[in-house]
CSV table of C-alpha atoms in Angstrom, one decimal:
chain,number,residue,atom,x,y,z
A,274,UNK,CA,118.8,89.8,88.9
A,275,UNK,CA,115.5,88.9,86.5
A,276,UNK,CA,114.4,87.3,89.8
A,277,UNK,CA,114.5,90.2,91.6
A,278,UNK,CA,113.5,92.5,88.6
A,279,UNK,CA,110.0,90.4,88.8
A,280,UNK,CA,109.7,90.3,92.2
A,281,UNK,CA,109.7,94.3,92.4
A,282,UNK,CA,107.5,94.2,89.5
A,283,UNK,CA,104.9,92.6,91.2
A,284,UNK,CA,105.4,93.8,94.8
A,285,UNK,CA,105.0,97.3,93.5
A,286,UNK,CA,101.7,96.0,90.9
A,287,UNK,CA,100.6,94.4,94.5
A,288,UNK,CA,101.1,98.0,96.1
A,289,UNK,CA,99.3,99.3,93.4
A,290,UNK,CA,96.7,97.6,94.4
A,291,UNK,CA,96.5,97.7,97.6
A,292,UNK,CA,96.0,101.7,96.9
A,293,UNK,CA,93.2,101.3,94.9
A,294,UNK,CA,91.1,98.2,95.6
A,295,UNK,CA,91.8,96.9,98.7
A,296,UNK,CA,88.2,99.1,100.4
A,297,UNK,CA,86.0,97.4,97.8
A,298,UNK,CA,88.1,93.5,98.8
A,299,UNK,CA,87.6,94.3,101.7
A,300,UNK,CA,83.4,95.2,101.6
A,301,UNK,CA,83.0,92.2,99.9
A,302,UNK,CA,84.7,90.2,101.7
A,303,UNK,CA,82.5,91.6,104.7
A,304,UNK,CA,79.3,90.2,102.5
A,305,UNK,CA,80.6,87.1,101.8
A,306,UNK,CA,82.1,86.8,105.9
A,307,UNK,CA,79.5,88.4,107.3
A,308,UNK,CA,82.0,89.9,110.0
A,309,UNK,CA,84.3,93.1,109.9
A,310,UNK,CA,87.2,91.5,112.0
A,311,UNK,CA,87.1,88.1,110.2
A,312,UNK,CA,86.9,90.4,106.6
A,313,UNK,CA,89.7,92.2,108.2
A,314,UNK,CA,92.1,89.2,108.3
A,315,UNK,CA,91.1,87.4,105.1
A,316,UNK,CA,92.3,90.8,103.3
A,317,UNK,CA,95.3,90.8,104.9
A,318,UNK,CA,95.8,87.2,104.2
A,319,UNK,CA,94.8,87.2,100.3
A,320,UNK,CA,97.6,90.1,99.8
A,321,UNK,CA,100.4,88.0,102.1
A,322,UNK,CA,99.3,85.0,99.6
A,323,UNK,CA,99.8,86.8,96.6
A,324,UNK,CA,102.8,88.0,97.8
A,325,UNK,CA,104.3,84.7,97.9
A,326,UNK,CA,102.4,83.1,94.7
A,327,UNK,CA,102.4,85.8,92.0
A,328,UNK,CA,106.2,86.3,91.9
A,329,UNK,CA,106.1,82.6,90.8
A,330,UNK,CA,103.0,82.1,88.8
A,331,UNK,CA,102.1,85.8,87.7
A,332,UNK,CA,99.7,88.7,88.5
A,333,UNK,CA,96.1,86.9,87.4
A,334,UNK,CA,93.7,88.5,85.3
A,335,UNK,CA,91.3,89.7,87.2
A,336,UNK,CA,93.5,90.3,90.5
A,337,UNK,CA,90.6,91.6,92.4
A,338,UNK,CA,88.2,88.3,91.9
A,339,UNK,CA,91.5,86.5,93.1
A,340,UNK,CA,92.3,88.6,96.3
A,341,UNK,CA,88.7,87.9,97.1
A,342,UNK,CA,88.5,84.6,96.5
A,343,UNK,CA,91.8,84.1,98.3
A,344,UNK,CA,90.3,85.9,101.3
A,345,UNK,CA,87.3,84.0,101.5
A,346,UNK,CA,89.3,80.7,101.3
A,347,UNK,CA,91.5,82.0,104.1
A,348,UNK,CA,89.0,82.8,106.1
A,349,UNK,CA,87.3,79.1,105.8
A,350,UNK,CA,90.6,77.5,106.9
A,351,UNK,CA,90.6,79.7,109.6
A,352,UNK,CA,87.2,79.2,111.2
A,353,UNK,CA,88.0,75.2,110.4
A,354,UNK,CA,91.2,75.6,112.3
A,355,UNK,CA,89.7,77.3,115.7
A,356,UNK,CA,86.3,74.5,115.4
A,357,UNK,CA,88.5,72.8,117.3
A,358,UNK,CA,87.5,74.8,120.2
A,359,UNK,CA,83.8,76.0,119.2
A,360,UNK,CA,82.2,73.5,116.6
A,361,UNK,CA,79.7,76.3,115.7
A,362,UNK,CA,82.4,77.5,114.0
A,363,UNK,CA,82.3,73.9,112.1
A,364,UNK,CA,79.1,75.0,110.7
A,365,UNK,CA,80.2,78.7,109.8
A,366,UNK,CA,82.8,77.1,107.6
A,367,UNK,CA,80.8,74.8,106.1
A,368,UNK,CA,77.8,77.5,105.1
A,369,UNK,CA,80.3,79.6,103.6
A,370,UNK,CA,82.4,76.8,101.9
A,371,UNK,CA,78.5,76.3,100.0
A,372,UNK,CA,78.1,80.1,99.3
A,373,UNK,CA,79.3,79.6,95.4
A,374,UNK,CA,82.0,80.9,93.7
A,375,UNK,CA,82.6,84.3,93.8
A,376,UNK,CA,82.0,86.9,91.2
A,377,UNK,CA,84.3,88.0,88.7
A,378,UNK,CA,85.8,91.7,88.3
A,379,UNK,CA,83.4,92.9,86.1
A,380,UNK,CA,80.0,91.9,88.3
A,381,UNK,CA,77.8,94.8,89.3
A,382,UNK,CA,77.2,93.1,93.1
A,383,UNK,CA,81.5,93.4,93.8
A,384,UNK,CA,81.3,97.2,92.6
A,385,UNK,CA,78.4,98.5,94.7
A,386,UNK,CA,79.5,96.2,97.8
A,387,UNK,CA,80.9,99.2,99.4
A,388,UNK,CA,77.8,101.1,99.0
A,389,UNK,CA,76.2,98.5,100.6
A,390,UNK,CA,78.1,98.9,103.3
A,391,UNK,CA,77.7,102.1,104.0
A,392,UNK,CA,74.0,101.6,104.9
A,393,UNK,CA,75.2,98.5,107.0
A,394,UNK,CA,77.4,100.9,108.9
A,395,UNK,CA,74.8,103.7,108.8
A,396,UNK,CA,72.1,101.8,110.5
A,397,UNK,CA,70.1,103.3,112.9
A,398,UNK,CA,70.7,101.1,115.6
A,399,UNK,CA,74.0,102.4,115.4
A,400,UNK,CA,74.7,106.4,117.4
A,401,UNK,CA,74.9,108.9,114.5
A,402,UNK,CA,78.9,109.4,116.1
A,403,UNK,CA,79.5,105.6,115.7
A,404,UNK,CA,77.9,105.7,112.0
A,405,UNK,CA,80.2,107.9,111.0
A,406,UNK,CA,83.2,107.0,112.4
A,407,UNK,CA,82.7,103.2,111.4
A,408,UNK,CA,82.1,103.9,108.1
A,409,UNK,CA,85.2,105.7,107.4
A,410,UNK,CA,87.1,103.1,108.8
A,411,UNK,CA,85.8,99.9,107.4
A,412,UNK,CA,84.7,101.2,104.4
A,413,UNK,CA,87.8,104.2,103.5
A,414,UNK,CA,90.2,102.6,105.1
A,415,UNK,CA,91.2,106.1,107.3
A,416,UNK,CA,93.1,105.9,110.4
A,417,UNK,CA,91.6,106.6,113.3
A,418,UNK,CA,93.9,109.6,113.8
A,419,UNK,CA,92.2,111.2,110.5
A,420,UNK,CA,89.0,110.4,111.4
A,421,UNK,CA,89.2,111.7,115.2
A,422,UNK,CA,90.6,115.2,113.5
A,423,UNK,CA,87.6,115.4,111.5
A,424,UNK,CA,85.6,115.0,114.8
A,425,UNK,CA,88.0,117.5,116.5
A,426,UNK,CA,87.7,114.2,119.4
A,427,UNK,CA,90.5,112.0,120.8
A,428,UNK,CA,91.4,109.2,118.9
A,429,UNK,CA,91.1,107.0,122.0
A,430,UNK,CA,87.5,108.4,122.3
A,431,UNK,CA,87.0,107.3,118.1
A,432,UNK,CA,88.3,103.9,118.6
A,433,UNK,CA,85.8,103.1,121.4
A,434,UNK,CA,83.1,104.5,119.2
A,435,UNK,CA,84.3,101.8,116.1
A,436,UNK,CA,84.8,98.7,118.5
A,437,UNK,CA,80.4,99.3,120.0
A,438,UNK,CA,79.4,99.8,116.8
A,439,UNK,CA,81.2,96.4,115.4
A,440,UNK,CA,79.7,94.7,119.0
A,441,UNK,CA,76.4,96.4,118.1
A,442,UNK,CA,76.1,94.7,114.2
A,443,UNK,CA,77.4,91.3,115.1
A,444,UNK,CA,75.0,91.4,118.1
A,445,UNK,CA,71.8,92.6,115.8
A,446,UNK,CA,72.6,91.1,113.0
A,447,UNK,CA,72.3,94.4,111.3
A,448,UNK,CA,71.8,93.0,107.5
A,449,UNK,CA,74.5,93.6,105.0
A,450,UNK,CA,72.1,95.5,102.1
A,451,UNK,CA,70.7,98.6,100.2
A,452,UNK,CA,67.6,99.6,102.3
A,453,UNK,CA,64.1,99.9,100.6
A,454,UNK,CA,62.5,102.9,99.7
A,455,UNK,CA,60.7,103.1,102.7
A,456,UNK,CA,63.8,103.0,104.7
A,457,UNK,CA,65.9,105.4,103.0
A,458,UNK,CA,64.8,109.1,104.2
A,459,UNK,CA,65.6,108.2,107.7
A,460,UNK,CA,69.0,106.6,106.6
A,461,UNK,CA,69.9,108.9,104.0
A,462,UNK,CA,71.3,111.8,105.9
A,463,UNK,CA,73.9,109.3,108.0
A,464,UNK,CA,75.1,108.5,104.5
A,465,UNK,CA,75.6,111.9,103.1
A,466,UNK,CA,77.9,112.5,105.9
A,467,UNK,CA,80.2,110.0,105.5
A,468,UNK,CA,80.2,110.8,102.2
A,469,UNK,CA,81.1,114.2,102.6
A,470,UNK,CA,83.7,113.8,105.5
A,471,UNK,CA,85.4,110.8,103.3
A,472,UNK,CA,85.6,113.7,100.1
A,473,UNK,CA,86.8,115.9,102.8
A,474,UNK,CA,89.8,113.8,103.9
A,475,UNK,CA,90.4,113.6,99.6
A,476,UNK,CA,90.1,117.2,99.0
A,477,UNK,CA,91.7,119.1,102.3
A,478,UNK,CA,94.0,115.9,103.8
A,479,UNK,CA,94.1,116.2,107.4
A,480,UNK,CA,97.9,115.2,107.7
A,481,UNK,CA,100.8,114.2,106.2
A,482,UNK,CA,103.5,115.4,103.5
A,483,UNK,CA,100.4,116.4,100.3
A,484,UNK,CA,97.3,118.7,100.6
A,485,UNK,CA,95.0,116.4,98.4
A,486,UNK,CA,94.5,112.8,98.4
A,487,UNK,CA,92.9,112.2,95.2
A,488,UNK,CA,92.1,108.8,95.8
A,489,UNK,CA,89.6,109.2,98.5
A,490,UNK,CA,87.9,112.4,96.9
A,491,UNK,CA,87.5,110.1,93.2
A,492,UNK,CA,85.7,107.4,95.6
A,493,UNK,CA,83.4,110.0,97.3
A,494,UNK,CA,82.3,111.1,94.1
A,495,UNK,CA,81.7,107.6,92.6
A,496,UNK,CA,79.9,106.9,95.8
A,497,UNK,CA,78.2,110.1,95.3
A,498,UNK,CA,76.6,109.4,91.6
A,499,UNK,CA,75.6,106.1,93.4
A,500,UNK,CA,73.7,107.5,96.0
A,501,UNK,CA,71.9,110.5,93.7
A,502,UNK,CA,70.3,107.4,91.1
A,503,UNK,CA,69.3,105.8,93.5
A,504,UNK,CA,67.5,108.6,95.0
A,505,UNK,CA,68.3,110.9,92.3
A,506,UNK,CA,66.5,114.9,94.2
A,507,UNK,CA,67.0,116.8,96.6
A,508,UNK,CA,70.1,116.2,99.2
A,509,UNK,CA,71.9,113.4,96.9
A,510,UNK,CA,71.9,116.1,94.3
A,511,UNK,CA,72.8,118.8,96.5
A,512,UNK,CA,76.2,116.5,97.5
A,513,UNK,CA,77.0,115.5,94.0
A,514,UNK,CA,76.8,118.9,93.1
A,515,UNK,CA,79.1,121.0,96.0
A,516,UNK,CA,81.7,117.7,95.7
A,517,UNK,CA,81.9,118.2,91.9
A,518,UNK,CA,81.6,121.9,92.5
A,519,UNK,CA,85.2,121.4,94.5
A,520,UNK,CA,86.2,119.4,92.5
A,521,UNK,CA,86.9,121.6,89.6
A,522,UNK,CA,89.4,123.8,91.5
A,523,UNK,CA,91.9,121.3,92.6
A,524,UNK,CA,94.0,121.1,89.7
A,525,UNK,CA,94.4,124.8,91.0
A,526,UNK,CA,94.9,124.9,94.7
A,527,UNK,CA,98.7,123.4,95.0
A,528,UNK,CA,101.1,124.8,93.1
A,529,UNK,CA,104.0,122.5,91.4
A,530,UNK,CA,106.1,122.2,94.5
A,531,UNK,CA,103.3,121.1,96.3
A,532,UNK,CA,102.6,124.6,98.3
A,533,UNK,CA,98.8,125.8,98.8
A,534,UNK,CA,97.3,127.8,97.4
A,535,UNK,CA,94.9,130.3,98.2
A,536,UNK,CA,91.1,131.1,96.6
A,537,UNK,CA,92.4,134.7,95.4
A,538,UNK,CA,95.4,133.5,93.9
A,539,UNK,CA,94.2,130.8,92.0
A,540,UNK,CA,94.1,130.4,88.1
A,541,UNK,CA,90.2,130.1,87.1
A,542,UNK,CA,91.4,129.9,83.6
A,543,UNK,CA,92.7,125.9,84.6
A,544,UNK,CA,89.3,125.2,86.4
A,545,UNK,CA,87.1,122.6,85.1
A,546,UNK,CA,84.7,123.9,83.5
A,547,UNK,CA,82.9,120.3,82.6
A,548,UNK,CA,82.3,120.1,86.6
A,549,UNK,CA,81.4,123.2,87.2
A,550,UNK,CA,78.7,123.3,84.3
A,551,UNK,CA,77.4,119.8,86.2
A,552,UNK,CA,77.8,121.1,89.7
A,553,UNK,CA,75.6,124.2,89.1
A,554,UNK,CA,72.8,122.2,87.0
A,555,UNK,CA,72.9,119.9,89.6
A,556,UNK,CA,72.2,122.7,92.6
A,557,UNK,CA,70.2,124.4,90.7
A,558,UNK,CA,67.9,120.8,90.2
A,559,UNK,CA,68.5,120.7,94.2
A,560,UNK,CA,67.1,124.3,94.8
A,561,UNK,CA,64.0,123.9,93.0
A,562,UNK,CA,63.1,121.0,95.6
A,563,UNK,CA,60.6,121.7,98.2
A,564,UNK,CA,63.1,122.5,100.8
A,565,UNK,CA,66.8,123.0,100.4
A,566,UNK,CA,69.7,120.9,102.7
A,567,UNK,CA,73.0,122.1,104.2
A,568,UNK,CA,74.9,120.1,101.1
A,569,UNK,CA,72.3,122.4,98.7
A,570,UNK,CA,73.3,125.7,100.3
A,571,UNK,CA,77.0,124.7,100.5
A,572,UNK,CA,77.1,123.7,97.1
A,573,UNK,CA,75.0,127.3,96.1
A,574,UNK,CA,78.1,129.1,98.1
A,575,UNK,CA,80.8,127.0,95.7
A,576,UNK,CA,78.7,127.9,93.0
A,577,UNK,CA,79.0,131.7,93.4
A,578,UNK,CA,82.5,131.6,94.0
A,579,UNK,CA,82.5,129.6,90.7
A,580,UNK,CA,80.7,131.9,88.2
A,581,UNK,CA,82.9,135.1,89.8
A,582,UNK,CA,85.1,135.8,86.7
A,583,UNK,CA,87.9,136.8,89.6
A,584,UNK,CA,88.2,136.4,93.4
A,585,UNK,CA,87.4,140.6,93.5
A,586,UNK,CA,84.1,139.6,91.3
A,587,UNK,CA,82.6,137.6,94.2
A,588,UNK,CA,79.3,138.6,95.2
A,589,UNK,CA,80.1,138.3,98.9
A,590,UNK,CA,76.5,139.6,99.8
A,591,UNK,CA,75.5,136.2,98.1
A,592,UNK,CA,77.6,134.3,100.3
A,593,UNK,CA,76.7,135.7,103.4
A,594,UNK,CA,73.0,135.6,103.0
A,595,UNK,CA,73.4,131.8,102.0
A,596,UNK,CA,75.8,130.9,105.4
A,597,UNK,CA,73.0,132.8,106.9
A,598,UNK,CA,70.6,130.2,105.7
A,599,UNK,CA,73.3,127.5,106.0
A,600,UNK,CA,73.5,128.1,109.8
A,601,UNK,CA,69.6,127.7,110.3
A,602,UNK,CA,69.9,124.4,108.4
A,603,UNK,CA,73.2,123.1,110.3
A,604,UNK,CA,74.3,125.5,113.2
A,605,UNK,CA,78.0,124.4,113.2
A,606,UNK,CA,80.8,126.5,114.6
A,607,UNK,CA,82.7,125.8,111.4
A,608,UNK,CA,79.9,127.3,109.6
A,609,UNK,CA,79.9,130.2,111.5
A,610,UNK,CA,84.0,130.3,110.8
A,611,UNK,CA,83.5,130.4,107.5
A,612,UNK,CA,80.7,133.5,107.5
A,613,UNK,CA,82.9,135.4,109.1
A,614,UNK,CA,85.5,134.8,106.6
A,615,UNK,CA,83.0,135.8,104.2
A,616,UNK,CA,81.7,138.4,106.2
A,617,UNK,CA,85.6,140.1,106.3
A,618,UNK,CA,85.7,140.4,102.7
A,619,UNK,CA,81.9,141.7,102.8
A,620,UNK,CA,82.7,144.5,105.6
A,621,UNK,CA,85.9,144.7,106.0
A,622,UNK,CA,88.7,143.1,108.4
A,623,UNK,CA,87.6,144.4,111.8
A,624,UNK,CA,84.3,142.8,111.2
A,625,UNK,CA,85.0,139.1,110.5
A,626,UNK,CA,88.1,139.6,113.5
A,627,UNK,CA,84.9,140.1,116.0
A,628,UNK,CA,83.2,137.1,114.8
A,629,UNK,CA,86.3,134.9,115.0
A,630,UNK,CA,87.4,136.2,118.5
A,631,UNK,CA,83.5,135.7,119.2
A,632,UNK,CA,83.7,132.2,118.0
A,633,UNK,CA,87.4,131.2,119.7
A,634,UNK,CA,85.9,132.9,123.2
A,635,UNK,CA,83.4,129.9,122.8
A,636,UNK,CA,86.0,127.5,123.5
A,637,UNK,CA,84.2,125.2,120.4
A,638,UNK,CA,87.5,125.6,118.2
A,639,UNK,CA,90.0,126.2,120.3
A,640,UNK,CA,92.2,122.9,118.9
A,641,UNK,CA,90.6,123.7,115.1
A,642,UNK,CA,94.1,125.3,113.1
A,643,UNK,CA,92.3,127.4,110.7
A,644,UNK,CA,90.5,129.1,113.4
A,645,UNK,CA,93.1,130.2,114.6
A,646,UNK,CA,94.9,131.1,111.1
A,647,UNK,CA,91.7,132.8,110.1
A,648,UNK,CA,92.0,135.1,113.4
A,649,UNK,CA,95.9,135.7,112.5
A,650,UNK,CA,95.0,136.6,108.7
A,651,UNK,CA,92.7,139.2,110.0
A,652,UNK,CA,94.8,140.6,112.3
A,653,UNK,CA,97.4,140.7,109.8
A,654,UNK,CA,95.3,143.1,107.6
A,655,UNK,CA,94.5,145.2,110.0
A,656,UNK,CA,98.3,145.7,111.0
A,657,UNK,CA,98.1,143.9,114.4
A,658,UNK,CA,101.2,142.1,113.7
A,659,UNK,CA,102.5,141.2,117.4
A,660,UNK,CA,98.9,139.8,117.7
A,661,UNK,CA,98.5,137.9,114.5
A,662,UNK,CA,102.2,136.2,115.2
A,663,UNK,CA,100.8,135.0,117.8
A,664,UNK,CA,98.2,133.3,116.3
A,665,UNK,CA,99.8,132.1,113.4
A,666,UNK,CA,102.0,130.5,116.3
A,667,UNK,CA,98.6,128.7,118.0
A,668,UNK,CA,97.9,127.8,114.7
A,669,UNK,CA,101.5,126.5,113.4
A,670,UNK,CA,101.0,124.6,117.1
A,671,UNK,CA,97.8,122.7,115.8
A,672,UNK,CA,98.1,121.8,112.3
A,673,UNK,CA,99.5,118.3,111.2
A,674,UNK,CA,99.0,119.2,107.6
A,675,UNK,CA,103.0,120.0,106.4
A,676,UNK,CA,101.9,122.4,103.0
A,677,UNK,CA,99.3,124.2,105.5
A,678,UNK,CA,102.1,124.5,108.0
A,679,UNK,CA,105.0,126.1,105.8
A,680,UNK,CA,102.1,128.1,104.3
A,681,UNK,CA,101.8,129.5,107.4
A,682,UNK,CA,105.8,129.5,108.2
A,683,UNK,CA,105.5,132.1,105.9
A,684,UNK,CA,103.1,134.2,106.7
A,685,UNK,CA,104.5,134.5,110.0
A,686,UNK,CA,108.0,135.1,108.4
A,687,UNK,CA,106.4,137.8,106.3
A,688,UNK,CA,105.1,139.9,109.2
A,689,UNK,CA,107.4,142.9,110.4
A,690,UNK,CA,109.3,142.5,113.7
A,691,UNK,CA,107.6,145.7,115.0
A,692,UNK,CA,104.3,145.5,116.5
């Protein structure tokens, strides 16, 4: 019974870690292999190890330095067991075998390895698309299925994307580092986008059984102070500022059974004001640069609907004007979603419905949920209830997101039967 008391101990320490660490094993393992698939299999070979050695001889120290170390090991024994077949492979073995040991836990090089990857993955050799996609992959560890929603593609169509972009490095040798200064303008923008979609997938989770996923939004924002000292103006500031600005509200947006909850009914007295007060000195640092970015302008929007005292407060005006500016920056569809909702609360109901129809006419987000949930919201003010159950149906249809989807369970419940 002790036995097995341990042995859950440590399988559940091991899940634990897993969680938490196993994106940064796994970037440095990519450093130290110099290849995604052959990083790929030493991490999943270090945890099976410590699976079977821990329970006996306890959970080291420094249990990150170990996984990697095991990893690397691993991954020696395997190129040594296939140089059977391809004695280039003898070599391989033998340059990494000669690499030194590797860092401990605390070492600055293991904590910004995923950073470094980032630009590896965000190379320009690579398609913007494949960038992207890679990067939230390898370096986040999402499923191709969340990373396909975010690009409102097929996952099929993702996963080609991720295997040409792997071809594309091994084949280049794209190098596994921190770019220059010279390099970074051109690189930085790539970069911020991951950044952004992986805080995304934190913040607003595009499936499963919780809204949030705290996890990935906590490593978007470490990633994100990274990024801004290293090139501490303008954009980096401007994404610091609108993910902190975000932030601050989601102690606020699911209520304690785990149901969303809306901007208007949300309890600014439980916002963080710490984030907020470094969000809006950091947009405000990011406006006074020569010219101002779609992070900038998004994070100038969050910061009006933070200094509103309450949701009827908002300067909608405000908002409008700066989508307006946002979609000159970034013409996106989503963007122009979002206007419009702003736009309804600016001019009333009928207004933002002719935008949304306008929009959904396009054809652009026809499998996007909240288009379709914003269209039914609308219609639901104005009293078009046959019409808005409808669309709260198209939308119920779409969504893989389960607190979204009995938050709109009940709004269609709510409607009355008559049209």
């Amino acid at each position: 019974m002790a036995a097995e008391t341990l042995n859950d101990r440590v399988r559940e320490r091991l899940d634990e870690i897993y969680r938490t660490e196993s994106r940064r094993i796994f970037a440095t393992l990519v450093r130290l292999l110099g290849d995604f698939d052959l990083a790929e299999d030493a991490l999943h070979e270090a945890f099976r190890a410590a699976l079977e050695q821990w329970p006996r001889r306890g959970v080291p120290e420094n249990p990150r330095a170990w996984l990697v170390s095991a990893g690397r090991f691993k991954a020696i024994d395997h190129l040594r067991r296939r140089a059977r077949f391809d004695a280039s492979l003898d070599a391989l073995a033998g340059q990494l075998e000669q690499a030194g040991p590797v860092p401990g836990q605390d070492d600055e090089e293991i904590e910004d390895d995923r950073l470094r990857l980032i630009f590896t993955c965000c190379h320009p050799a690579l398609p913007p698309q494949s960038r992207v996609a890679l990067t939230l992959r390898e370096v986040c560890g999402l499923t191709t299925e969340a990373i396909a929603h975010a690009f409102l593609i097929s996952p099929t169509t993702l996963a080609q994307r991720i295997v040409r972009a792997k071809a594309r490095i091994r084949a280049q040798r794209i190098p596994y580092q921190v770019p220059g200064q010279e390099e970074l303008p051109e690189r930085l923008q790539a970069v911020l986008q991951v950044i952004y979609l992986v805080y995304n997938e934190g913040y607003y989770a595009s499936s499963g059984e919780t809204l949030t996923r705290p996890d990935l939004s906590g490593e978007a924002i470490r990633l994100g102070r990274l990024l801004a000292g290293l090139l501490p103006e303008g954009e980096a500031r401007g994404l610091l500022a609108l993910m902190l600005l975000h932030e601050a509200r989601r102690q606020t947006r699911v209520s304690a059974e785990g149901e969303l909850v809306l901007l208007e009914d949300q309890d600014r007295a439980l916002w963080n004001r710490a984030q907020i007060a470094e969000g809006v000195a950091l947009v405000q640092r990011a406006l006074a640069a020569d010219s101002c970015g779609p992070y900038t302008l998004q994070a100038a929007i969050a910061a009006v609907h933070a200094a509103a005292p309450d949701f009827a407060a908002t300067d909608w005006s405000q908002i409008v004007s700066l989508y307006d500016l946002l979609l000159q920056a970034a013409p996106s569809p989503v963007i122009e979603l979002n206007r419009a909702a702003a736009v309804a609360m600016r001019d009333g109901p009928l207004a933002g419905l002719a935008l949304v129809e306008a929009i959904l006419v396009r054809g652009e987000l026809t499998g996007y949920p909240l288009a379709h949930a914003a269209r039914a919201d609308l219609r639901r003010r104005l009293g078009r209830h046959a019409e808005a159950r409808a669309a709260y149906r198209q939308a119920l249809a779409l969504t893989q997101q389960e607190p979204e989807r009995r938050f709109l369970e009940r709004r269609l419940a709510s409607l009355p039967e008559e049209s």
